[in-house]
mmCIF file of C-alpha atoms in Angstrom:
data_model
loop_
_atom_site.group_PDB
_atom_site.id
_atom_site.type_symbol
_atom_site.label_atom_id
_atom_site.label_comp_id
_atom_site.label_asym_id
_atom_site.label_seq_id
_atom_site.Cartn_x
_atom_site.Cartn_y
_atom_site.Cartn_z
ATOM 1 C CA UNK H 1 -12.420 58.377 42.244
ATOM 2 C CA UNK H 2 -14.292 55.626 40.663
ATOM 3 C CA UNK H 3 -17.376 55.942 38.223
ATOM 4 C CA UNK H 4 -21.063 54.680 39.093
ATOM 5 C CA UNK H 5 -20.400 51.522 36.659
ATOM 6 C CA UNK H 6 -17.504 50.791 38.413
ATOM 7 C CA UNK H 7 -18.873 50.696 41.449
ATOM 8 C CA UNK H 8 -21.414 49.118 39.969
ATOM 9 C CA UNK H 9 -19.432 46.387 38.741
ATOM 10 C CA UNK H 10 -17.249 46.514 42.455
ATOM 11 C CA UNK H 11 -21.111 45.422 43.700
ATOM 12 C CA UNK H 12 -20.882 42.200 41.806
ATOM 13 C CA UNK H 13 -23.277 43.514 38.872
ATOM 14 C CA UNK H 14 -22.353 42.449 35.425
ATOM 15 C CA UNK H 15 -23.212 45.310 32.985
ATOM 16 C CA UNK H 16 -24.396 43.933 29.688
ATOM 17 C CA UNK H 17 -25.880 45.982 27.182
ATOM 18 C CA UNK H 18 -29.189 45.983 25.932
ATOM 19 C CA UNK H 19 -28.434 46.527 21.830
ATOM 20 C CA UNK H 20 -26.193 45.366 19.118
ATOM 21 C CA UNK H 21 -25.630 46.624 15.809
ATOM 22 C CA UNK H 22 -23.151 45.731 12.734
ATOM 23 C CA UNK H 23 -22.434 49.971 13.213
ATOM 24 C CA UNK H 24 -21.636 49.707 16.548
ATOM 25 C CA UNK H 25 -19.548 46.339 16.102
ATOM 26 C CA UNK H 26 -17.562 47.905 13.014
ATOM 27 C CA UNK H 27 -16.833 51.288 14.152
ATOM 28 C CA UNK H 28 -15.197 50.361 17.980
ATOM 29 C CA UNK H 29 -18.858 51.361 19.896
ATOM 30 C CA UNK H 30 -18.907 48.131 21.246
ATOM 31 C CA UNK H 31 -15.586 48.103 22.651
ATOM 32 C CA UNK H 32 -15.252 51.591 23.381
ATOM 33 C CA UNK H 33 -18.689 50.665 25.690
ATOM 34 C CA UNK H 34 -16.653 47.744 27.405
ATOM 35 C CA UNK H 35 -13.489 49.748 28.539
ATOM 36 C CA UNK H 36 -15.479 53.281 29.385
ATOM 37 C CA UNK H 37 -18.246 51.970 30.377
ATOM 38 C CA UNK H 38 -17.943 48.384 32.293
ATOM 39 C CA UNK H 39 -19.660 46.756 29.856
ATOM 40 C CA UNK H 40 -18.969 43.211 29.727
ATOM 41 C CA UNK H 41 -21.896 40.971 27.828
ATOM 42 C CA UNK H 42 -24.972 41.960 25.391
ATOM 43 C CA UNK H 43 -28.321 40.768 24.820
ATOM 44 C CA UNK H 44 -30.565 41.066 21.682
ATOM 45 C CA UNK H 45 -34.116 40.724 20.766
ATOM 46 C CA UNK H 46 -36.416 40.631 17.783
ATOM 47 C CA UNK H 47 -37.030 44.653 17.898
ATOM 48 C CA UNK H 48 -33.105 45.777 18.502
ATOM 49 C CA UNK H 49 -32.209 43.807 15.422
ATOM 50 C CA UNK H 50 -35.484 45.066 13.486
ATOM 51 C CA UNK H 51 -34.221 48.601 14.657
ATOM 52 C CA UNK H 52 -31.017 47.957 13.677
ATOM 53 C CA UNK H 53 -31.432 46.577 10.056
ATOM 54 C CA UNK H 54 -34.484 48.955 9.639
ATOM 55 C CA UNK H 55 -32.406 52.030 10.362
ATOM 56 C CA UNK H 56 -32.103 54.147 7.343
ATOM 57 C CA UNK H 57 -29.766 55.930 8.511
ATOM 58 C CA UNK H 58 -26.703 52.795 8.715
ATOM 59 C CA UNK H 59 -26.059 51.160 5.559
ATOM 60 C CA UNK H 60 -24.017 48.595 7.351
ATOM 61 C CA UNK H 61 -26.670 45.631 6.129
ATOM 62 C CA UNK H 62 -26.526 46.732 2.542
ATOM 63 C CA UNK H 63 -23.722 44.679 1.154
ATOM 64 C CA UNK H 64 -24.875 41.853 3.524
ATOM 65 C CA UNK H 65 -28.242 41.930 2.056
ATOM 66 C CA UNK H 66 -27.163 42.323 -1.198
ATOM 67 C CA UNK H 67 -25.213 39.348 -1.435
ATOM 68 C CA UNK H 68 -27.377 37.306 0.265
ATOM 69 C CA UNK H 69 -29.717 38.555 -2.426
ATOM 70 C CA UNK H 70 -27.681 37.340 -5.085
ATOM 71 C CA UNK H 71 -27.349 33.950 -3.191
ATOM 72 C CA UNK H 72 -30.676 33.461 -3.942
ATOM 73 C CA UNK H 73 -31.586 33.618 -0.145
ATOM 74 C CA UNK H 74 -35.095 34.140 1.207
ATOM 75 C CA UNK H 75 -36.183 36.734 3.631
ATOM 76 C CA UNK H 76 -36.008 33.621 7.078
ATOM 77 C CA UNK H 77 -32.430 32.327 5.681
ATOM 78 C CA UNK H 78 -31.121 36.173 5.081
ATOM 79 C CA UNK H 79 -32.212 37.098 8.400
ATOM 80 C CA UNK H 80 -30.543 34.238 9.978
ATOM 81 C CA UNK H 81 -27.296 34.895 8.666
ATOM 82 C CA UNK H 82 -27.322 38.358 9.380
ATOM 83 C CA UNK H 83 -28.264 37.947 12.962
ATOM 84 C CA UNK H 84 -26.136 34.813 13.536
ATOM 85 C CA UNK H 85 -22.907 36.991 12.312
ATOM 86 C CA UNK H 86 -23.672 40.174 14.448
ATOM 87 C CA UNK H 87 -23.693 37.579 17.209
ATOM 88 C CA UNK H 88 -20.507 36.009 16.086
ATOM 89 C CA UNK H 89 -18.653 39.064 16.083
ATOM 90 C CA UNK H 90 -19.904 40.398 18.742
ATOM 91 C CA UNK H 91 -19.131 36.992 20.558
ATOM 92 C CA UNK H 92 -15.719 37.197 19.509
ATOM 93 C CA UNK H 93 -15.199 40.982 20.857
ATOM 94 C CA UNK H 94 -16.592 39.707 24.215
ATOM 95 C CA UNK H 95 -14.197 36.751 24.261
ATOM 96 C CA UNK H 96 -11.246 37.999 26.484
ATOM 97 C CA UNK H 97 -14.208 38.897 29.252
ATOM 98 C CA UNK H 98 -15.622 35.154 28.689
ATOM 99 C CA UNK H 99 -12.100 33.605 29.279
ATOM 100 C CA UNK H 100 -10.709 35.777 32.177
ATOM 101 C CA UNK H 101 -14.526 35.115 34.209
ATOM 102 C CA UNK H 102 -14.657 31.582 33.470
ATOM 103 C CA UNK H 103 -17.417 32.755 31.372
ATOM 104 C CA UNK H 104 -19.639 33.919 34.013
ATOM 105 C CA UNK H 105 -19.462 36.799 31.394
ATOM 106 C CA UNK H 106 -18.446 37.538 27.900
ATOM 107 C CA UNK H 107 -21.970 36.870 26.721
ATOM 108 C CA UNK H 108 -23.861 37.392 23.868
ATOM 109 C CA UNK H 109 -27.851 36.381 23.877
ATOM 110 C CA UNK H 110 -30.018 35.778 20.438
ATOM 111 C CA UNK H 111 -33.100 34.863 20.798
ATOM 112 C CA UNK H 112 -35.229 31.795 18.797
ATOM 113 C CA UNK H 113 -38.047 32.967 16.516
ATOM 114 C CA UNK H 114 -41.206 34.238 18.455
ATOM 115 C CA UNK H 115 -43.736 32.572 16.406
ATOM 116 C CA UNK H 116 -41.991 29.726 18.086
ATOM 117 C CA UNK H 117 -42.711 30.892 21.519
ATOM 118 C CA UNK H 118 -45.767 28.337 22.369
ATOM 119 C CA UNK H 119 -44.219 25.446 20.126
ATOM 120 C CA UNK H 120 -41.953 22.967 22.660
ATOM 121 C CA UNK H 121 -40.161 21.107 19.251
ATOM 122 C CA UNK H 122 -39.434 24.240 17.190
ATOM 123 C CA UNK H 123 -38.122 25.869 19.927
ATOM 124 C CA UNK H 124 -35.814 22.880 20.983
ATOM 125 C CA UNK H 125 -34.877 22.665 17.182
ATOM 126 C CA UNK H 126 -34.275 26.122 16.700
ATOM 127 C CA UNK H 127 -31.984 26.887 19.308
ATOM 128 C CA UNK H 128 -29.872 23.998 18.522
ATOM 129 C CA UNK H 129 -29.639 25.276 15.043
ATOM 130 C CA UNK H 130 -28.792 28.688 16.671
ATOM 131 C CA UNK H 131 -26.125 27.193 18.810
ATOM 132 C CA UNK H 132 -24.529 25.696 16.115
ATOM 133 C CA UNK H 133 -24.271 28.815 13.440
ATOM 134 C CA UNK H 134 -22.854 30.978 15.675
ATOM 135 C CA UNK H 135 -20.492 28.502 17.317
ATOM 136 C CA UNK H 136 -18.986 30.421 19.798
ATOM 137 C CA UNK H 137 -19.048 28.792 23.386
ATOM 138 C CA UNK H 138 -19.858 32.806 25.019
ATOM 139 C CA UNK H 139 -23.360 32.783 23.359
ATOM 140 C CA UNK H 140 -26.648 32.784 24.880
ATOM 141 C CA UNK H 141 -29.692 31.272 23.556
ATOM 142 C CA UNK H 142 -33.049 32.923 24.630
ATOM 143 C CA UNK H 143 -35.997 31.265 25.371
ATOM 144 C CA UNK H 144 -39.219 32.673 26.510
ATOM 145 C CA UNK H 145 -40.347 31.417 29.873
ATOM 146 C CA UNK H 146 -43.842 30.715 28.192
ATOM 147 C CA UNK H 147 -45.489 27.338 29.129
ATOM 148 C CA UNK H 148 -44.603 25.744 26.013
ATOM 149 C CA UNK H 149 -40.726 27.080 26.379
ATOM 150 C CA UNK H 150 -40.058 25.677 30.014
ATOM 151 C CA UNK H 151 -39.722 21.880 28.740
ATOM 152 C CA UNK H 152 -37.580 23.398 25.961
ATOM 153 C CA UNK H 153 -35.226 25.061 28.295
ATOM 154 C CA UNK H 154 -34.875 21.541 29.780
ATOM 155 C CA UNK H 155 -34.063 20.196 27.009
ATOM 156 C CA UNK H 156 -31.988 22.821 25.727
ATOM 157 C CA UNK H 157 -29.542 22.788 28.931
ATOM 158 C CA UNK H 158 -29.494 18.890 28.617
ATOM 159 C CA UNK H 159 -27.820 19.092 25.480
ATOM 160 C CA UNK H 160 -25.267 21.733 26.855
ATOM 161 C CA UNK H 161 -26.296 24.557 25.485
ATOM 162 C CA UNK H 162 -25.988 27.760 27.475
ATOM 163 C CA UNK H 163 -29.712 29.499 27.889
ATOM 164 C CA UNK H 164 -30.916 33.036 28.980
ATOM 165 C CA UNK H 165 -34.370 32.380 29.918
ATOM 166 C CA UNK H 166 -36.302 35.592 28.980
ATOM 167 C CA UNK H 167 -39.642 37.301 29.463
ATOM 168 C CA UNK H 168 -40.046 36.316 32.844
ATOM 169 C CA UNK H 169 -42.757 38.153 34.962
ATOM 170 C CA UNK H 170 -44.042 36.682 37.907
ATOM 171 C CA UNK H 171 -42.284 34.821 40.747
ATOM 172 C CA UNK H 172 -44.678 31.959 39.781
ATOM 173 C CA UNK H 173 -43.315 31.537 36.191
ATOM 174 C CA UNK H 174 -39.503 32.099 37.753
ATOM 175 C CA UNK H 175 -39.720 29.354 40.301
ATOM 176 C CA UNK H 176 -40.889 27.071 37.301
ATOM 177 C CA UNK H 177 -37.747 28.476 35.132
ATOM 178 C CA UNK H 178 -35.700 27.407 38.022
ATOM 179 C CA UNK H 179 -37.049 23.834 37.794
ATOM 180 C CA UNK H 180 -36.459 23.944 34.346
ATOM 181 C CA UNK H 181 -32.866 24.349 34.520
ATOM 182 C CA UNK H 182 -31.990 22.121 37.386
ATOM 183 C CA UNK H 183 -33.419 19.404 34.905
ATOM 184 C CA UNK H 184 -32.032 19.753 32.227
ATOM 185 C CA UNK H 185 -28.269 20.218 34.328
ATOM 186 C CA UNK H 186 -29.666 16.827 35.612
ATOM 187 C CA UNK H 187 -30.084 15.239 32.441
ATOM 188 C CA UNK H 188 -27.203 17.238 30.799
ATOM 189 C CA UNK H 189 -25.210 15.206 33.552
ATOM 190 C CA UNK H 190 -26.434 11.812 32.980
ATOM 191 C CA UNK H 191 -25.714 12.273 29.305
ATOM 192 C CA UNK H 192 -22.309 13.242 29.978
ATOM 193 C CA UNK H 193 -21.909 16.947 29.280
ATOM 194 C CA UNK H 194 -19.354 18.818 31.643
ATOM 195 C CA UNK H 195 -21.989 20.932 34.028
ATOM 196 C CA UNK H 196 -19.497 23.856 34.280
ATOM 197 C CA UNK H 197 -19.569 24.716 30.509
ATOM 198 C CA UNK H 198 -23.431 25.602 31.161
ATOM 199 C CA UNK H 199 -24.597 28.770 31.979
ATOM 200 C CA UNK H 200 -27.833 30.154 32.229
ATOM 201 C CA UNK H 201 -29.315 33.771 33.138
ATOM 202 C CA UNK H 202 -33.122 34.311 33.982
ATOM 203 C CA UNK H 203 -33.925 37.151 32.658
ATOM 204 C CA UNK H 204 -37.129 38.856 35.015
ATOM 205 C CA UNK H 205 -38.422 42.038 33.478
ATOM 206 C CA UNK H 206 -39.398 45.124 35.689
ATOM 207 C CA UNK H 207 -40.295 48.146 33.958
ATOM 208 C CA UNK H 208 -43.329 46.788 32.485
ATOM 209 C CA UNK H 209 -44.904 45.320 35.235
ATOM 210 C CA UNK H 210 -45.087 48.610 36.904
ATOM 211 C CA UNK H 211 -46.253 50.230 33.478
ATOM 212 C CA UNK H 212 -49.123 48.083 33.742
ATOM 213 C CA UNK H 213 -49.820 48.536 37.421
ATOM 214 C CA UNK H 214 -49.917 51.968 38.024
ATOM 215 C CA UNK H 215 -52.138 52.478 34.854
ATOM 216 C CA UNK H 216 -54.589 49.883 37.095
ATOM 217 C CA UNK H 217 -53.728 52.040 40.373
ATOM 218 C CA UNK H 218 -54.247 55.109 38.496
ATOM 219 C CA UNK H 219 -58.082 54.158 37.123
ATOM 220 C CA UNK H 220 -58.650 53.247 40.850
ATOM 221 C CA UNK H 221 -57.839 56.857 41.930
ATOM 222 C CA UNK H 222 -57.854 55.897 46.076
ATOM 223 C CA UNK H 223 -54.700 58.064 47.820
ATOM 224 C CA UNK H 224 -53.453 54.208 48.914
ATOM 225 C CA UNK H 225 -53.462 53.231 44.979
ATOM 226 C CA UNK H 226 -51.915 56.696 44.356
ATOM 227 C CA UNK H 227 -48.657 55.629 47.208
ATOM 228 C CA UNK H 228 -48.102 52.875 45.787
ATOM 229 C CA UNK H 229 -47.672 53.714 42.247
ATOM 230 C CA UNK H 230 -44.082 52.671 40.851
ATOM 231 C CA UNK H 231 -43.488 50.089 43.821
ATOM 232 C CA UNK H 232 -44.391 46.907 41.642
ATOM 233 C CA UNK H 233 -41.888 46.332 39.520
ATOM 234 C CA UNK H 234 -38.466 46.587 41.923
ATOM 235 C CA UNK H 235 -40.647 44.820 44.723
ATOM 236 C CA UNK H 236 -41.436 41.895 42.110
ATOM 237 C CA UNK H 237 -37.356 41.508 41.245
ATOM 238 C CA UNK H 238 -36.426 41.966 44.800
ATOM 239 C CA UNK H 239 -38.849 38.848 45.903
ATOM 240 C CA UNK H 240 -36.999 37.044 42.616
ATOM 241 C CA UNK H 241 -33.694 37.117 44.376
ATOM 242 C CA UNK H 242 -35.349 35.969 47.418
ATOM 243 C CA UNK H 243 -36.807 33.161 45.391
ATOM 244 C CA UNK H 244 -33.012 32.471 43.805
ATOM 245 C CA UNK H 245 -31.463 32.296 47.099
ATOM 246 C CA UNK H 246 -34.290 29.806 48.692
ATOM 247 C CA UNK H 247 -34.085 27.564 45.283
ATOM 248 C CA UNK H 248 -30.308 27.357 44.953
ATOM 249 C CA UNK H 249 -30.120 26.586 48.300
ATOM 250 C CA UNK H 250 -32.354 23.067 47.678
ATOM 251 C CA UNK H 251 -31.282 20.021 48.169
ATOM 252 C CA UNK H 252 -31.265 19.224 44.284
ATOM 253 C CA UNK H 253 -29.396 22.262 43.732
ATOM 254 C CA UNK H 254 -26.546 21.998 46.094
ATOM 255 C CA UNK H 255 -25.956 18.339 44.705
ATOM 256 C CA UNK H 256 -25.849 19.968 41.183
ATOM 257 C CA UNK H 257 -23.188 22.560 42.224
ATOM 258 C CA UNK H 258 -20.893 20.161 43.728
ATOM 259 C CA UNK H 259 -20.785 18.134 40.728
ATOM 260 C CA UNK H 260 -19.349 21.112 39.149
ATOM 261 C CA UNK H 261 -22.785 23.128 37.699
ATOM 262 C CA UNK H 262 -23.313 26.980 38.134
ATOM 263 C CA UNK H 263 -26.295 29.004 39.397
ATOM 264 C CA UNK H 264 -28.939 30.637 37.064
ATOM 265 C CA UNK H 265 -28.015 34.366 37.528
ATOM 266 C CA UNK H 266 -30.864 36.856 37.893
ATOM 267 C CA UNK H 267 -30.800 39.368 34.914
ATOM 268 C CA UNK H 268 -32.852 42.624 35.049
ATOM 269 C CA UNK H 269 -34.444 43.354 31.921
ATOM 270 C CA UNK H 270 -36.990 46.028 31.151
ATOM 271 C CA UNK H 271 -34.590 48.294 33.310
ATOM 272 C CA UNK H 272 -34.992 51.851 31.119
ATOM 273 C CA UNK H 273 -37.900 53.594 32.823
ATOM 274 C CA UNK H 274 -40.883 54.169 31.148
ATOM 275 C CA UNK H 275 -42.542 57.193 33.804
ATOM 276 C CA UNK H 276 -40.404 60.567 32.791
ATOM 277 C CA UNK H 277 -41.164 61.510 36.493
ATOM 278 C CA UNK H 278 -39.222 58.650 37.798
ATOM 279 C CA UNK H 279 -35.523 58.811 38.174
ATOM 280 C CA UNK H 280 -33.930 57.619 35.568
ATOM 281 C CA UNK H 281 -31.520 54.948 36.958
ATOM 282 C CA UNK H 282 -34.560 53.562 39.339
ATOM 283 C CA UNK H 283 -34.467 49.755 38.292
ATOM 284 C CA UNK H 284 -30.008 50.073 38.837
ATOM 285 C CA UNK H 285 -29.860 51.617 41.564
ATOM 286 C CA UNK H 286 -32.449 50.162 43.391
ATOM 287 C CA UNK H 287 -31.515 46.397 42.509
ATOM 288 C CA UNK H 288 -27.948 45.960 43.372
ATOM 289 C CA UNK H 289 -26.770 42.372 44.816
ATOM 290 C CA UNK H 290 -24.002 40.250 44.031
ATOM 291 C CA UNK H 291 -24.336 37.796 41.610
ATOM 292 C CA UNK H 292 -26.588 39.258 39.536
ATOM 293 C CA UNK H 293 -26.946 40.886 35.592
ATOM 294 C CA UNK H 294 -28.403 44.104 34.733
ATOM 295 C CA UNK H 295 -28.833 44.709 31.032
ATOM 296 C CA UNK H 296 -29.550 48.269 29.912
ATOM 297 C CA UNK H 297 -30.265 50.120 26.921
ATOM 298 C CA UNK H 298 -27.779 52.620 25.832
ATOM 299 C CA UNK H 299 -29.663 55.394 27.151
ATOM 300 C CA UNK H 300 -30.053 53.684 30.699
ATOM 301 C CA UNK H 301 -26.070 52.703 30.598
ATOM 302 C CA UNK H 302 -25.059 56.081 30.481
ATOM 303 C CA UNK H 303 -27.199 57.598 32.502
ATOM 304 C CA UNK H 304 -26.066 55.030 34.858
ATOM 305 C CA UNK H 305 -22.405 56.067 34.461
ATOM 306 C CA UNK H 306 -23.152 59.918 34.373
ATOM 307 C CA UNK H 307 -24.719 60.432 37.701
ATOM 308 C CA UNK H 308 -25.930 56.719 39.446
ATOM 309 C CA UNK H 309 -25.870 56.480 43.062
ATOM 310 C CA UNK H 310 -24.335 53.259 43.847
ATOM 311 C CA UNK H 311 -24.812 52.422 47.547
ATOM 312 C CA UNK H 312 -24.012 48.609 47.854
ATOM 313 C CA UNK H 313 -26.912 45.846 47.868
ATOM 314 C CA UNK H 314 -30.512 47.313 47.853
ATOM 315 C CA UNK H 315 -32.121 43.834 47.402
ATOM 316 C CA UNK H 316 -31.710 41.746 50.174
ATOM 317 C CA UNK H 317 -32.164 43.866 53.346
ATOM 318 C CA UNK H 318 -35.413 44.715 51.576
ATOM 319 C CA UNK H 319 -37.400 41.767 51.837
ATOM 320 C CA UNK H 320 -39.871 42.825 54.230
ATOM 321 C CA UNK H 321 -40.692 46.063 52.416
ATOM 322 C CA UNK H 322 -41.286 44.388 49.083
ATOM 323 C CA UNK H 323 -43.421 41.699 50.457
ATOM 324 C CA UNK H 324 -45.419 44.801 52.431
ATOM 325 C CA UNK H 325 -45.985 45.812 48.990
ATOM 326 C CA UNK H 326 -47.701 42.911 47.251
ATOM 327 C CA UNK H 327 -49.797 42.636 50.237
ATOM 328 C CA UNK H 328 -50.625 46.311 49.968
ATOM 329 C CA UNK H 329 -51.318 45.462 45.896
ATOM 330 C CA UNK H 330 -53.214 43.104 46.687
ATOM 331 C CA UNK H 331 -55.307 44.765 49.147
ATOM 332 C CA UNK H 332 -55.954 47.622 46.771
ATOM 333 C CA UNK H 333 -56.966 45.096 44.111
ATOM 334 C CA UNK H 334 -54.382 44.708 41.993
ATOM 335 C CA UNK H 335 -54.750 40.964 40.540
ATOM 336 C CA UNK H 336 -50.473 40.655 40.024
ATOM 337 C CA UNK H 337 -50.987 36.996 38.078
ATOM 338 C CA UNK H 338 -53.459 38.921 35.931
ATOM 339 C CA UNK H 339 -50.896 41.440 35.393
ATOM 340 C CA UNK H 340 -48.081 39.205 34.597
ATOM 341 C CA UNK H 341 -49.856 36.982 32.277
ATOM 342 C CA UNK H 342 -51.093 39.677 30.425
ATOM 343 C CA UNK H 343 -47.462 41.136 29.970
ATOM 344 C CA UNK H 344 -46.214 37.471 29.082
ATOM 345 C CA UNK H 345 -48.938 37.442 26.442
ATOM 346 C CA UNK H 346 -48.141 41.371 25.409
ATOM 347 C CA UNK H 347 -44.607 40.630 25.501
ATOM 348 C CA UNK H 348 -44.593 37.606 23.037
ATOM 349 C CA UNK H 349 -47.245 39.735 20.845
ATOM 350 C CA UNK H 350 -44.564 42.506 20.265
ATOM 351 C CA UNK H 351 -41.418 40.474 19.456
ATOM 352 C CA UNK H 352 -43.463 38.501 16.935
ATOM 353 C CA UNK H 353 -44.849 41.987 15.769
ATOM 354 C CA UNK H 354 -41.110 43.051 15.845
ATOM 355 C CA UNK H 355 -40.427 39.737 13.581
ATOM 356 C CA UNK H 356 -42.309 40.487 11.039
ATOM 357 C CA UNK H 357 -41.638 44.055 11.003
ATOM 358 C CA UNK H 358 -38.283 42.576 10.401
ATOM 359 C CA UNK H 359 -38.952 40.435 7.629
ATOM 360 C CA UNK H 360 -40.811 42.943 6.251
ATOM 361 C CA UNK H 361 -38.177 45.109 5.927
ATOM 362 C CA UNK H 362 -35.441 42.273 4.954
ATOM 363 C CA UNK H 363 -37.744 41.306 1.927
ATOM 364 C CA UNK H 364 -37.602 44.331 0.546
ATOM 365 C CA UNK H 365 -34.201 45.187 0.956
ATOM 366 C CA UNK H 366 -33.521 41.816 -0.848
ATOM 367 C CA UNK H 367 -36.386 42.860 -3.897
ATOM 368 C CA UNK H 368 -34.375 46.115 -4.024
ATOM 369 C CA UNK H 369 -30.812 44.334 -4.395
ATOM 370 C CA UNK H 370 -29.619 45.364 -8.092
ATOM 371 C CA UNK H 371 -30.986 43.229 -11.134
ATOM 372 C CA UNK H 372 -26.924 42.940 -11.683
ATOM 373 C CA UNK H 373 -25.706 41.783 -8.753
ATOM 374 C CA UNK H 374 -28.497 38.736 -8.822
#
């Protein structure tokens, strides 16, 4: 008998969670996770590490914090070197995974500053400074697919830095991250970088977007709105992968991958459901195909491995269907580039709101540090 990860896994899904802690590092979680659970990368994001660091209940961060204190760092500096040495460690626990897949997987994301989101420079600037604290090949640097980060993923991938493209919401936006990364594996070519040492994930979110439709399907009350509440978000992914498999099929592409470069996986993000009346493995089970990354929240992983319904790929025979829907949307009057924008916007408004949350809560661990120790 094997487990729903497993199979899973067997359906060429990588498993990475969505979380990271110093707790769950120190204590075994995080490799218990990986050999129970099929867990084999993580990402992180402004509000898991405010969550984690905030949480009164761990008092992992208190002799971090405290030294740092004594250092004389400020809140920006003491919350880089926290962050940048969960990553590490994390990094390093992931390692074996990274060098038996070639380092497909083994991956740990961190994300630049979202203040930075709609600044090309600082974005460029920061992730390179990113890249080089934690200095483990198996990391990820997030950028948000905003308009001011798609030159900096170029950029970022020219210098052969391995990106997870995040905050992605429409198929629009996506095809543009695509662009984005075939050139910057162009220019990472032409200045000499070995193209299989880059990877890159595009992380496209899907529990929000139907949050935010079926609250506009709701207000318009119709029985069609009502039918076709909680179709949005897997329909939107499922058109993603069709997008993926058109793109990295181009011309430009194919030329790429024969000089040694790898594909931009799909990652599902936003996968814990939102509606209690909707099953709670929906955005797994429902968007299984080779190739791709699903990153869950604790909550969603083990549900997921408790009672998942793994049936092989639910993606690509389903084309038609999820097309039927955005017509159908868009019928009804559902404005879907309204809708993603408006997450896009949301979505950068809560990790900076996260961020300072964060610092917030850094500067006054540091103010609390004792008198003696500083």
């Amino acid at each position: 008998m094997t487990t729903p990860t497993e199979d899973l896994s067997a359906a060429g899904v990588s498993i990475w969670l969505d979380d990271l802690s110093r707790t769950r590092i120190e204590t075994g979680n995080l490799q218990e996770l990986i050999d129970t659970r099929g867990v084999v990368g993580v990402t992180t994001n402004p509000s898991i590490f405010q969550a984690a660091i905030g949480n009164k209940d761990d008092d992992s961060y208190d002799a971090p914090l405290a030294a740092l204190a004594t250092a004389g760092a400020d809140v920006d500096t003491a919350i880089f070197e926290i962050t940048t040495t969960d990553v590490r460690d994390a990094a390093d626990i992931f390692r074996p995974i990274y060098d038996a897949t070639g380092g497909v997987d083994g991956r740990v994301s961190i994300e630049v500053s979202p203040d930075l989101a709609h600044d090309t420079d600082a974005t460029i600037a920061e992730a390179v400074k990113l890249w080089a604290k934690v200095d483990r090949p198996n990391t990820l640097i997030k950028i948000p697919a905003t308009k001011a980060g798609l030159p900096a993923i170029t950029a970022v991938i020219a210098e052969g830095i391995s990106v997870n493209v995040t905050l992605i919401f429409s198929l629009e936006r996506y095809g543009e991250v695509i662009d984005a990364y075939l050139a910057g594996l162009a220019q990472a070519k032409g200045n000499g970088h070995d193209l299989a040492t880059i990877h890159s994930v595009a992380s496209f979110f899907v529990s929000r977007v139907d949050t935010e439709v079926d609250k506009r399907l709701t207000a318009l009350g119709t029985p069609a709105a009502t039918g076709l509440k909680s179709k949005a978000g897997v329909a939107n992914a499922r058109l993603a992968y069709e997008l993926f498999e058109q793109r990295f099929a181009s011309q430009t592409a194919v030329e790429l991958i024969a000089a040694g470069a790898n594909v931009q996986r799909p990652l599902w993000a936003s996968t814990g459901v939102k509606d209690p009346a909707l099953p709670d493995t929906l955005y797994v089970t429902e968007l299984v195909a080779g190739g791709t990354v699903n990153t869950m929240p604790e909550k969603t992983l083990q549900a997921t491995f408790d009672h998942g319904v793994i049936t092989g790929d639910t993606i690509t025979g389903n084309y038609a269907d999820a097309h039927q829907v955005f017509d159908d949307l868009a019928a009804a009057g559902i404005d879907l580039a309204d809708v993603t924008q408006l997450l896009e916007d949301e979505g950068v408004e809560k990790f900076i709101a996260s961020w300072q949350d964060l610092k917030a809560t850094v500067d006054t661990a540091l103010a609390a540090a004792p008198e003696t120790t500083r």
